[in-house]
């Protein structure tokens, strides 16, 4: 409590008055409509922080070769597309449900896929070399603009209450 008093010396002579001001300030702001814009700004900043944190965690997971964590941060479409492509490469040598289980458990094919991915993509490109800028945010979709030599749009999707990386949606070319 001592640090609280020192950090807010509103009125040293009357502690009750100081605390009353602190407690009534939100009511005062609400009555002038300032709070709505402040709350929207705070909500937007919190949302931006969650989006950026999820994307950054994905690239850090790749760098640290924590592929299970990276897999968990991918959008549903990205996970499905990666499994579909791997299944196509294996040409029926494995049951698709077994392949899904192996990917979800971090099996051999899963590790092969991600090790190959990281050999061809340096996560530090996104983590250390790119300039990150928040793009448009909608209810369940957002864009992070990564600038290195040009701009790349990293699509983010809110699924199951979490922001997830749309790796496929961002970087795969359409067939």
JSON list of C-alpha atoms in Angstrom, two decimals:
[
{"chain": "A", "resi": 1, "resn": "UNK", "atom": "CA", "xyz": [0.00, 0.00, 0.00]},
{"chain": "A", "resi": 2, "resn": "UNK", "atom": "CA", "xyz": [2.96, 2.34, 0.59]},
{"chain": "A", "resi": 3, "resn": "UNK", "atom": "CA", "xyz": [4.01, 2.35, -3.05]},
{"chain": "A", "resi": 4, "resn": "UNK", "atom": "CA", "xyz": [0.43, 3.06, -4.10]},
{"chain": "A", "resi": 5, "resn": "UNK", "atom": "CA", "xyz": [0.33, 6.18, -1.87]},
{"chain": "A", "resi": 6, "resn": "UNK", "atom": "CA", "xyz": [3.69, 7.39, -3.14]},
{"chain": "A", "resi": 7, "resn": "UNK", "atom": "CA", "xyz": [2.80, 6.91, -6.78]},
{"chain": "A", "resi": 8, "resn": "UNK", "atom": "CA", "xyz": [-0.49, 8.82, -6.56]},
{"chain": "A", "resi": 9, "resn": "UNK", "atom": "CA", "xyz": [0.02, 11.97, -4.44]},
{"chain": "A", "resi": 10, "resn": "UNK", "atom": "CA", "xyz": [-3.24, 13.64, -5.54]},
{"chain": "A", "resi": 11, "resn": "UNK", "atom": "CA", "xyz": [-3.89, 15.42, -2.29]},
{"chain": "A", "resi": 12, "resn": "UNK", "atom": "CA", "xyz": [-1.52, 14.68, 0.59]},
{"chain": "A", "resi": 13, "resn": "UNK", "atom": "CA", "xyz": [-3.68, 16.29, 3.24]},
{"chain": "A", "resi": 14, "resn": "UNK", "atom": "CA", "xyz": [-6.89, 14.38, 2.56]},
{"chain": "A", "resi": 15, "resn": "UNK", "atom": "CA", "xyz": [-6.55, 10.70, 1.69]},
{"chain": "A", "resi": 16, "resn": "UNK", "atom": "CA", "xyz": [-10.32, 10.21, 1.45]},
{"chain": "A", "resi": 17, "resn": "UNK", "atom": "CA", "xyz": [-10.54, 12.98, -1.15]},
{"chain": "A", "resi": 18, "resn": "UNK", "atom": "CA", "xyz": [-7.68, 11.42, -3.15]},
{"chain": "A", "resi": 19, "resn": "UNK", "atom": "CA", "xyz": [-9.32, 8.01, -3.24]},
{"chain": "A", "resi": 20, "resn": "UNK", "atom": "CA", "xyz": [-12.73, 9.52, -4.04]},
{"chain": "A", "resi": 21, "resn": "UNK", "atom": "CA", "xyz": [-11.24, 11.21, -7.11]},
{"chain": "A", "resi": 22, "resn": "UNK", "atom": "CA", "xyz": [-9.69, 7.93, -8.23]},
{"chain": "A", "resi": 23, "resn": "UNK", "atom": "CA", "xyz": [-12.97, 6.08, -7.77]},
{"chain": "A", "resi": 24, "resn": "UNK", "atom": "CA", "xyz": [-15.15, 8.72, -9.42]},
{"chain": "A", "resi": 25, "resn": "UNK", "atom": "CA", "xyz": [-12.89, 9.42, -12.42]},
{"chain": "A", "resi": 26, "resn": "UNK", "atom": "CA", "xyz": [-14.39, 6.60, -14.55]},
{"chain": "A", "resi": 27, "resn": "UNK", "atom": "CA", "xyz": [-17.91, 7.91, -13.82]},
{"chain": "A", "resi": 28, "resn": "UNK", "atom": "CA", "xyz": [-16.80, 11.40, -14.82]},
{"chain": "A", "resi": 29, "resn": "UNK", "atom": "CA", "xyz": [-15.29, 10.12, -18.07]},
{"chain": "A", "resi": 30, "resn": "UNK", "atom": "CA", "xyz": [-18.40, 8.06, -18.84]},
{"chain": "A", "resi": 31, "resn": "UNK", "atom": "CA", "xyz": [-20.64, 11.10, -18.46]},
{"chain": "A", "resi": 32, "resn": "UNK", "atom": "CA", "xyz": [-18.70, 12.92, -21.18]},
{"chain": "A", "resi": 33, "resn": "UNK", "atom": "CA", "xyz": [-18.59, 9.99, -23.60]},
{"chain": "A", "resi": 34, "resn": "UNK", "atom": "CA", "xyz": [-14.80, 9.88, -23.48]},
{"chain": "A", "resi": 35, "resn": "UNK", "atom": "CA", "xyz": [-14.83, 6.38, -22.10]},
{"chain": "A", "resi": 36, "resn": "UNK", "atom": "CA", "xyz": [-16.37, 4.79, -25.20]},
{"chain": "A", "resi": 37, "resn": "UNK", "atom": "CA", "xyz": [-13.49, 5.84, -27.41]},
{"chain": "A", "resi": 38, "resn": "UNK", "atom": "CA", "xyz": [-10.95, 5.02, -24.71]},
{"chain": "A", "resi": 39, "resn": "UNK", "atom": "CA", "xyz": [-12.48, 1.59, -24.19]},
{"chain": "A", "resi": 40, "resn": "UNK", "atom": "CA", "xyz": [-12.53, 0.95, -27.94]},
{"chain": "A", "resi": 41, "resn": "UNK", "atom": "CA", "xyz": [-8.90, 2.04, -28.13]},
{"chain": "A", "resi": 42, "resn": "UNK", "atom": "CA", "xyz": [-7.97, -0.21, -25.19]},
{"chain": "A", "resi": 43, "resn": "UNK", "atom": "CA", "xyz": [-9.89, -3.16, -26.67]},
{"chain": "A", "resi": 44, "resn": "UNK", "atom": "CA", "xyz": [-8.21, -2.64, -30.03]},
{"chain": "A", "resi": 45, "resn": "UNK", "atom": "CA", "xyz": [-4.76, -2.46, -28.42]},
{"chain": "A", "resi": 46, "resn": "UNK", "atom": "CA", "xyz": [-5.46, -5.64, -26.46]},
{"chain": "A", "resi": 47, "resn": "UNK", "atom": "CA", "xyz": [-6.64, -7.39, -29.62]},
{"chain": "A", "resi": 48, "resn": "UNK", "atom": "CA", "xyz": [-3.57, -6.20, -31.54]},
{"chain": "A", "resi": 49, "resn": "UNK", "atom": "CA", "xyz": [-1.33, -7.47, -28.75]},
{"chain": "A", "resi": 50, "resn": "UNK", "atom": "CA", "xyz": [-3.01, -10.90, -28.82]},
{"chain": "A", "resi": 51, "resn": "UNK", "atom": "CA", "xyz": [-2.71, -11.12, -32.61]},
{"chain": "A", "resi": 52, "resn": "UNK", "atom": "CA", "xyz": [0.95, -10.06, -32.67]},
{"chain": "A", "resi": 53, "resn": "UNK", "atom": "CA", "xyz": [1.77, -12.36, -29.75]},
{"chain": "A", "resi": 54, "resn": "UNK", "atom": "CA", "xyz": [0.26, -15.37, -31.51]},
{"chain": "A", "resi": 55, "resn": "UNK", "atom": "CA", "xyz": [2.14, -14.68, -34.75]},
{"chain": "A", "resi": 56, "resn": "UNK", "atom": "CA", "xyz": [5.39, -14.05, -32.91]},
{"chain": "A", "resi": 57, "resn": "UNK", "atom": "CA", "xyz": [4.94, -17.25, -30.88]},
{"chain": "A", "resi": 58, "resn": "UNK", "atom": "CA", "xyz": [4.52, -19.18, -34.13]},
{"chain": "A", "resi": 59, "resn": "UNK", "atom": "CA", "xyz": [7.83, -17.93, -35.57]},
{"chain": "A", "resi": 60, "resn": "UNK", "atom": "CA", "xyz": [9.62, -18.41, -32.24]},
{"chain": "A", "resi": 61, "resn": "UNK", "atom": "CA", "xyz": [8.29, -21.98, -32.09]},
{"chain": "A", "resi": 62, "resn": "UNK", "atom": "CA", "xyz": [9.68, -22.63, -35.57]},
{"chain": "A", "resi": 63, "resn": "UNK", "atom": "CA", "xyz": [13.04, -21.14, -34.62]},
{"chain": "A", "resi": 64, "resn": "UNK", "atom": "CA", "xyz": [13.23, -23.24, -31.46]},
{"chain": "A", "resi": 65, "resn": "UNK", "atom": "CA", "xyz": [12.00, -26.27, -33.41]},
{"chain": "A", "resi": 66, "resn": "UNK", "atom": "CA", "xyz": [9.05, -26.63, -31.07]},
{"chain": "A", "resi": 67, "resn": "UNK", "atom": "CA", "xyz": [6.93, -27.85, -33.95]},
{"chain": "A", "resi": 68, "resn": "UNK", "atom": "CA", "xyz": [4.05, -29.06, -31.78]},
{"chain": "A", "resi": 69, "resn": "UNK", "atom": "CA", "xyz": [3.57, -25.51, -30.50]},
{"chain": "A", "resi": 70, "resn": "UNK", "atom": "CA", "xyz": [3.81, -24.13, -34.05]},
{"chain": "A", "resi": 71, "resn": "UNK", "atom": "CA", "xyz": [1.25, -26.70, -35.24]},
{"chain": "A", "resi": 72, "resn": "UNK", "atom": "CA", "xyz": [-1.13, -25.64, -32.48]},
{"chain": "A", "resi": 73, "resn": "UNK", "atom": "CA", "xyz": [-0.87, -22.02, -33.60]},
{"chain": "A", "resi": 74, "resn": "UNK", "atom": "CA", "xyz": [-1.89, -22.74, -37.20]},
{"chain": "A", "resi": 75, "resn": "UNK", "atom": "CA", "xyz": [-5.36, -22.10, -38.60]},
{"chain": "A", "resi": 76, "resn": "UNK", "atom": "CA", "xyz": [-7.61, -25.06, -39.27]},
{"chain": "A", "resi": 77, "resn": "UNK", "atom": "CA", "xyz": [-7.28, -24.54, -43.03]},
{"chain": "A", "resi": 78, "resn": "UNK", "atom": "CA", "xyz": [-3.47, -24.49, -42.80]},
{"chain": "A", "resi": 79, "resn": "UNK", "atom": "CA", "xyz": [-3.37, -27.75, -40.83]},
{"chain": "A", "resi": 80, "resn": "UNK", "atom": "CA", "xyz": [-5.85, -29.41, -43.19]},
{"chain": "A", "resi": 81, "resn": "UNK", "atom": "CA", "xyz": [-4.00, -28.26, -46.31]},
{"chain": "A", "resi": 82, "resn": "UNK", "atom": "CA", "xyz": [-0.61, -29.41, -45.01]},
{"chain": "A", "resi": 83, "resn": "UNK", "atom": "CA", "xyz": [-2.01, -32.85, -44.17]},
{"chain": "A", "resi": 84, "resn": "UNK", "atom": "CA", "xyz": [-3.78, -33.07, -47.55]},
{"chain": "A", "resi": 85, "resn": "UNK", "atom": "CA", "xyz": [-0.55, -32.20, -49.37]},
{"chain": "A", "resi": 86, "resn": "UNK", "atom": "CA", "xyz": [1.48, -34.70, -47.36]},
{"chain": "A", "resi": 87, "resn": "UNK", "atom": "CA", "xyz": [-1.16, -37.36, -47.97]},
{"chain": "A", "resi": 88, "resn": "UNK", "atom": "CA", "xyz": [-0.92, -36.65, -51.70]},
{"chain": "A", "resi": 89, "resn": "UNK", "atom": "CA", "xyz": [2.86, -36.99, -51.61]},
{"chain": "A", "resi": 90, "resn": "UNK", "atom": "CA", "xyz": [2.61, -40.34, -49.83]},
{"chain": "A", "resi": 91, "resn": "UNK", "atom": "CA", "xyz": [0.18, -41.55, -52.52]},
{"chain": "A", "resi": 92, "resn": "UNK", "atom": "CA", "xyz": [-1.89, -43.80, -50.31]},
{"chain": "A", "resi": 93, "resn": "UNK", "atom": "CA", "xyz": [1.04, -45.42, -48.45]},
{"chain": "A", "resi": 94, "resn": "UNK", "atom": "CA", "xyz": [-0.69, -44.41, -45.25]},
{"chain": "A", "resi": 95, "resn": "UNK", "atom": "CA", "xyz": [-4.30, -44.07, -44.17]},
{"chain": "A", "resi": 96, "resn": "UNK", "atom": "CA", "xyz": [-5.26, -40.38, -43.99]},
{"chain": "A", "resi": 97, "resn": "UNK", "atom": "CA", "xyz": [-6.63, -40.72, -40.44]},
{"chain": "A", "resi": 98, "resn": "UNK", "atom": "CA", "xyz": [-3.32, -42.27, -39.36]},
{"chain": "A", "resi": 99, "resn": "UNK", "atom": "CA", "xyz": [-1.44, -39.37, -40.96]},
{"chain": "A", "resi": 100, "resn": "UNK", "atom": "CA", "xyz": [-3.63, -36.89, -39.08]},
{"chain": "A", "resi": 101, "resn": "UNK", "atom": "CA", "xyz": [-2.90, -38.73, -35.83]},
{"chain": "A", "resi": 102, "resn": "UNK", "atom": "CA", "xyz": [0.85, -38.74, -36.58]},
{"chain": "A", "resi": 103, "resn": "UNK", "atom": "CA", "xyz": [0.79, -35.00, -37.25]},
{"chain": "A", "resi": 104, "resn": "UNK", "atom": "CA", "xyz": [-1.24, -34.27, -34.12]},
{"chain": "A", "resi": 105, "resn": "UNK", "atom": "CA", "xyz": [1.14, -36.39, -32.01]},
{"chain": "A", "resi": 106, "resn": "UNK", "atom": "CA", "xyz": [4.31, -35.00, -33.58]},
{"chain": "A", "resi": 107, "resn": "UNK", "atom": "CA", "xyz": [5.28, -38.22, -35.34]},
{"chain": "A", "resi": 108, "resn": "UNK", "atom": "CA", "xyz": [8.11, -38.90, -37.77]},
{"chain": "A", "resi": 109, "resn": "UNK", "atom": "CA", "xyz": [6.41, -37.49, -40.88]},
{"chain": "A", "resi": 110, "resn": "UNK", "atom": "CA", "xyz": [5.41, -34.40, -38.89]},
{"chain": "A", "resi": 111, "resn": "UNK", "atom": "CA", "xyz": [9.02, -33.81, -37.82]},
{"chain": "A", "resi": 112, "resn": "UNK", "atom": "CA", "xyz": [10.27, -34.43, -41.35]},
{"chain": "A", "resi": 113, "resn": "UNK", "atom": "CA", "xyz": [7.79, -31.89, -42.73]},
{"chain": "A", "resi": 114, "resn": "UNK", "atom": "CA", "xyz": [8.70, -29.13, -40.25]},
{"chain": "A", "resi": 115, "resn": "UNK", "atom": "CA", "xyz": [12.45, -29.74, -40.33]},
{"chain": "A", "resi": 116, "resn": "UNK", "atom": "CA", "xyz": [12.31, -29.43, -44.12]},
{"chain": "A", "resi": 117, "resn": "UNK", "atom": "CA", "xyz": [10.19, -26.30, -43.80]},
{"chain": "A", "resi": 118, "resn": "UNK", "atom": "CA", "xyz": [12.69, -24.64, -41.43]},
{"chain": "A", "resi": 119, "resn": "UNK", "atom": "CA", "xyz": [15.60, -25.61, -43.71]},
{"chain": "A", "resi": 120, "resn": "UNK", "atom": "CA", "xyz": [13.89, -23.57, -46.45]},
{"chain": "A", "resi": 121, "resn": "UNK", "atom": "CA", "xyz": [12.55, -20.70, -44.34]},
{"chain": "A", "resi": 122, "resn": "UNK", "atom": "CA", "xyz": [14.54, -18.86, -41.68]},
{"chain": "A", "resi": 123, "resn": "UNK", "atom": "CA", "xyz": [12.15, -17.74, -38.90]},
{"chain": "A", "resi": 124, "resn": "UNK", "atom": "CA", "xyz": [14.58, -14.92, -38.08]},
{"chain": "A", "resi": 125, "resn": "UNK", "atom": "CA", "xyz": [13.51, -13.33, -41.35]},
{"chain": "A", "resi": 126, "resn": "UNK", "atom": "CA", "xyz": [10.18, -12.61, -39.65]},
{"chain": "A", "resi": 127, "resn": "UNK", "atom": "CA", "xyz": [11.49, -12.25, -36.10]},
{"chain": "A", "resi": 128, "resn": "UNK", "atom": "CA", "xyz": [14.56, -10.05, -36.59]},
{"chain": "A", "resi": 129, "resn": "UNK", "atom": "CA", "xyz": [14.60, -8.66, -40.11]},
{"chain": "A", "resi": 130, "resn": "UNK", "atom": "CA", "xyz": [10.98, -7.82, -40.82]},
{"chain": "A", "resi": 131, "resn": "UNK", "atom": "CA", "xyz": [9.19, -4.67, -39.74]},
{"chain": "A", "resi": 132, "resn": "UNK", "atom": "CA", "xyz": [5.77, -5.62, -38.41]},
{"chain": "A", "resi": 133, "resn": "UNK", "atom": "CA", "xyz": [2.76, -3.39, -38.93]},
{"chain": "A", "resi": 134, "resn": "UNK", "atom": "CA", "xyz": [-0.79, -4.16, -37.90]},
{"chain": "A", "resi": 135, "resn": "UNK", "atom": "CA", "xyz": [-3.19, -4.16, -40.81]},
{"chain": "A", "resi": 136, "resn": "UNK", "atom": "CA", "xyz": [-6.96, -4.48, -40.81]},
{"chain": "A", "resi": 137, "resn": "UNK", "atom": "CA", "xyz": [-8.64, -6.22, -37.89]},
{"chain": "A", "resi": 138, "resn": "UNK", "atom": "CA", "xyz": [-12.12, -7.70, -38.14]},
{"chain": "A", "resi": 139, "resn": "UNK", "atom": "CA", "xyz": [-14.01, -9.86, -35.66]},
{"chain": "A", "resi": 140, "resn": "UNK", "atom": "CA", "xyz": [-12.34, -13.14, -36.65]},
{"chain": "A", "resi": 141, "resn": "UNK", "atom": "CA", "xyz": [-9.75, -12.10, -39.21]},
{"chain": "A", "resi": 142, "resn": "UNK", "atom": "CA", "xyz": [-6.71, -9.82, -39.14]},
{"chain": "A", "resi": 143, "resn": "UNK", "atom": "CA", "xyz": [-3.67, -8.97, -41.23]},
{"chain": "A", "resi": 144, "resn": "UNK", "atom": "CA", "xyz": [-0.12, -8.34, -40.10]},
{"chain": "A", "resi": 145, "resn": "UNK", "atom": "CA", "xyz": [2.08, -6.70, -42.71]},
{"chain": "A", "resi": 146, "resn": "UNK", "atom": "CA", "xyz": [5.65, -7.96, -42.60]},
{"chain": "A", "resi": 147, "resn": "UNK", "atom": "CA", "xyz": [8.10, -5.77, -44.51]},
{"chain": "A", "resi": 148, "resn": "UNK", "atom": "CA", "xyz": [11.59, -6.97, -45.42]},
{"chain": "A", "resi": 149, "resn": "UNK", "atom": "CA", "xyz": [12.30, -6.10, -49.05]},
{"chain": "A", "resi": 150, "resn": "UNK", "atom": "CA", "xyz": [8.63, -5.90, -49.90]},
{"chain": "A", "resi": 151, "resn": "UNK", "atom": "CA", "xyz": [5.40, -6.36, -48.02]},
{"chain": "A", "resi": 152, "resn": "UNK", "atom": "CA", "xyz": [3.98, -9.75, -47.13]},
{"chain": "A", "resi": 153, "resn": "UNK", "atom": "CA", "xyz": [0.57, -10.12, -45.54]},
{"chain": "A", "resi": 154, "resn": "UNK", "atom": "CA", "xyz": [0.31, -12.63, -42.73]},
{"chain": "A", "resi": 155, "resn": "UNK", "atom": "CA", "xyz": [-3.33, -13.62, -42.34]},
{"chain": "A", "resi": 156, "resn": "UNK", "atom": "CA", "xyz": [-4.54, -14.33, -38.82]},
{"chain": "A", "resi": 157, "resn": "UNK", "atom": "CA", "xyz": [-7.81, -16.04, -37.90]},
{"chain": "A", "resi": 158, "resn": "UNK", "atom": "CA", "xyz": [-9.65, -16.19, -34.60]},
{"chain": "A", "resi": 159, "resn": "UNK", "atom": "CA", "xyz": [-10.68, -19.81, -34.09]},
{"chain": "A", "resi": 160, "resn": "UNK", "atom": "CA", "xyz": [-11.72, -21.46, -30.85]},
{"chain": "A", "resi": 161, "resn": "UNK", "atom": "CA", "xyz": [-11.12, -18.19, -29.01]},
{"chain": "A", "resi": 162, "resn": "UNK", "atom": "CA", "xyz": [-7.45, -17.91, -30.12]},
{"chain": "A", "resi": 163, "resn": "UNK", "atom": "CA", "xyz": [-5.70, -16.03, -32.90]},
{"chain": "A", "resi": 164, "resn": "UNK", "atom": "CA", "xyz": [-4.09, -18.49, -35.29]},
{"chain": "A", "resi": 165, "resn": "UNK", "atom": "CA", "xyz": [-1.62, -18.11, -38.13]},
{"chain": "A", "resi": 166, "resn": "UNK", "atom": "CA", "xyz": [-2.99, -18.58, -41.62]},
{"chain": "A", "resi": 167, "resn": "UNK", "atom": "CA", "xyz": [0.24, -19.91, -43.10]},
{"chain": "A", "resi": 168, "resn": "UNK", "atom": "CA", "xyz": [-1.47, -21.51, -46.09]},
{"chain": "A", "resi": 169, "resn": "UNK", "atom": "CA", "xyz": [-3.88, -18.60, -46.52]},
{"chain": "A", "resi": 170, "resn": "UNK", "atom": "CA", "xyz": [-0.95, -16.18, -46.55]},
{"chain": "A", "resi": 171, "resn": "UNK", "atom": "CA", "xyz": [1.79, -17.85, -48.53]},
{"chain": "A", "resi": 172, "resn": "UNK", "atom": "CA", "xyz": [0.57, -20.85, -50.54]},
{"chain": "A", "resi": 173, "resn": "UNK", "atom": "CA", "xyz": [-0.08, -20.17, -54.19]},
{"chain": "A", "resi": 174, "resn": "UNK", "atom": "CA", "xyz": [-3.48, -21.16, -55.49]},
{"chain": "A", "resi": 175, "resn": "UNK", "atom": "CA", "xyz": [-3.57, -24.17, -57.76]}
]
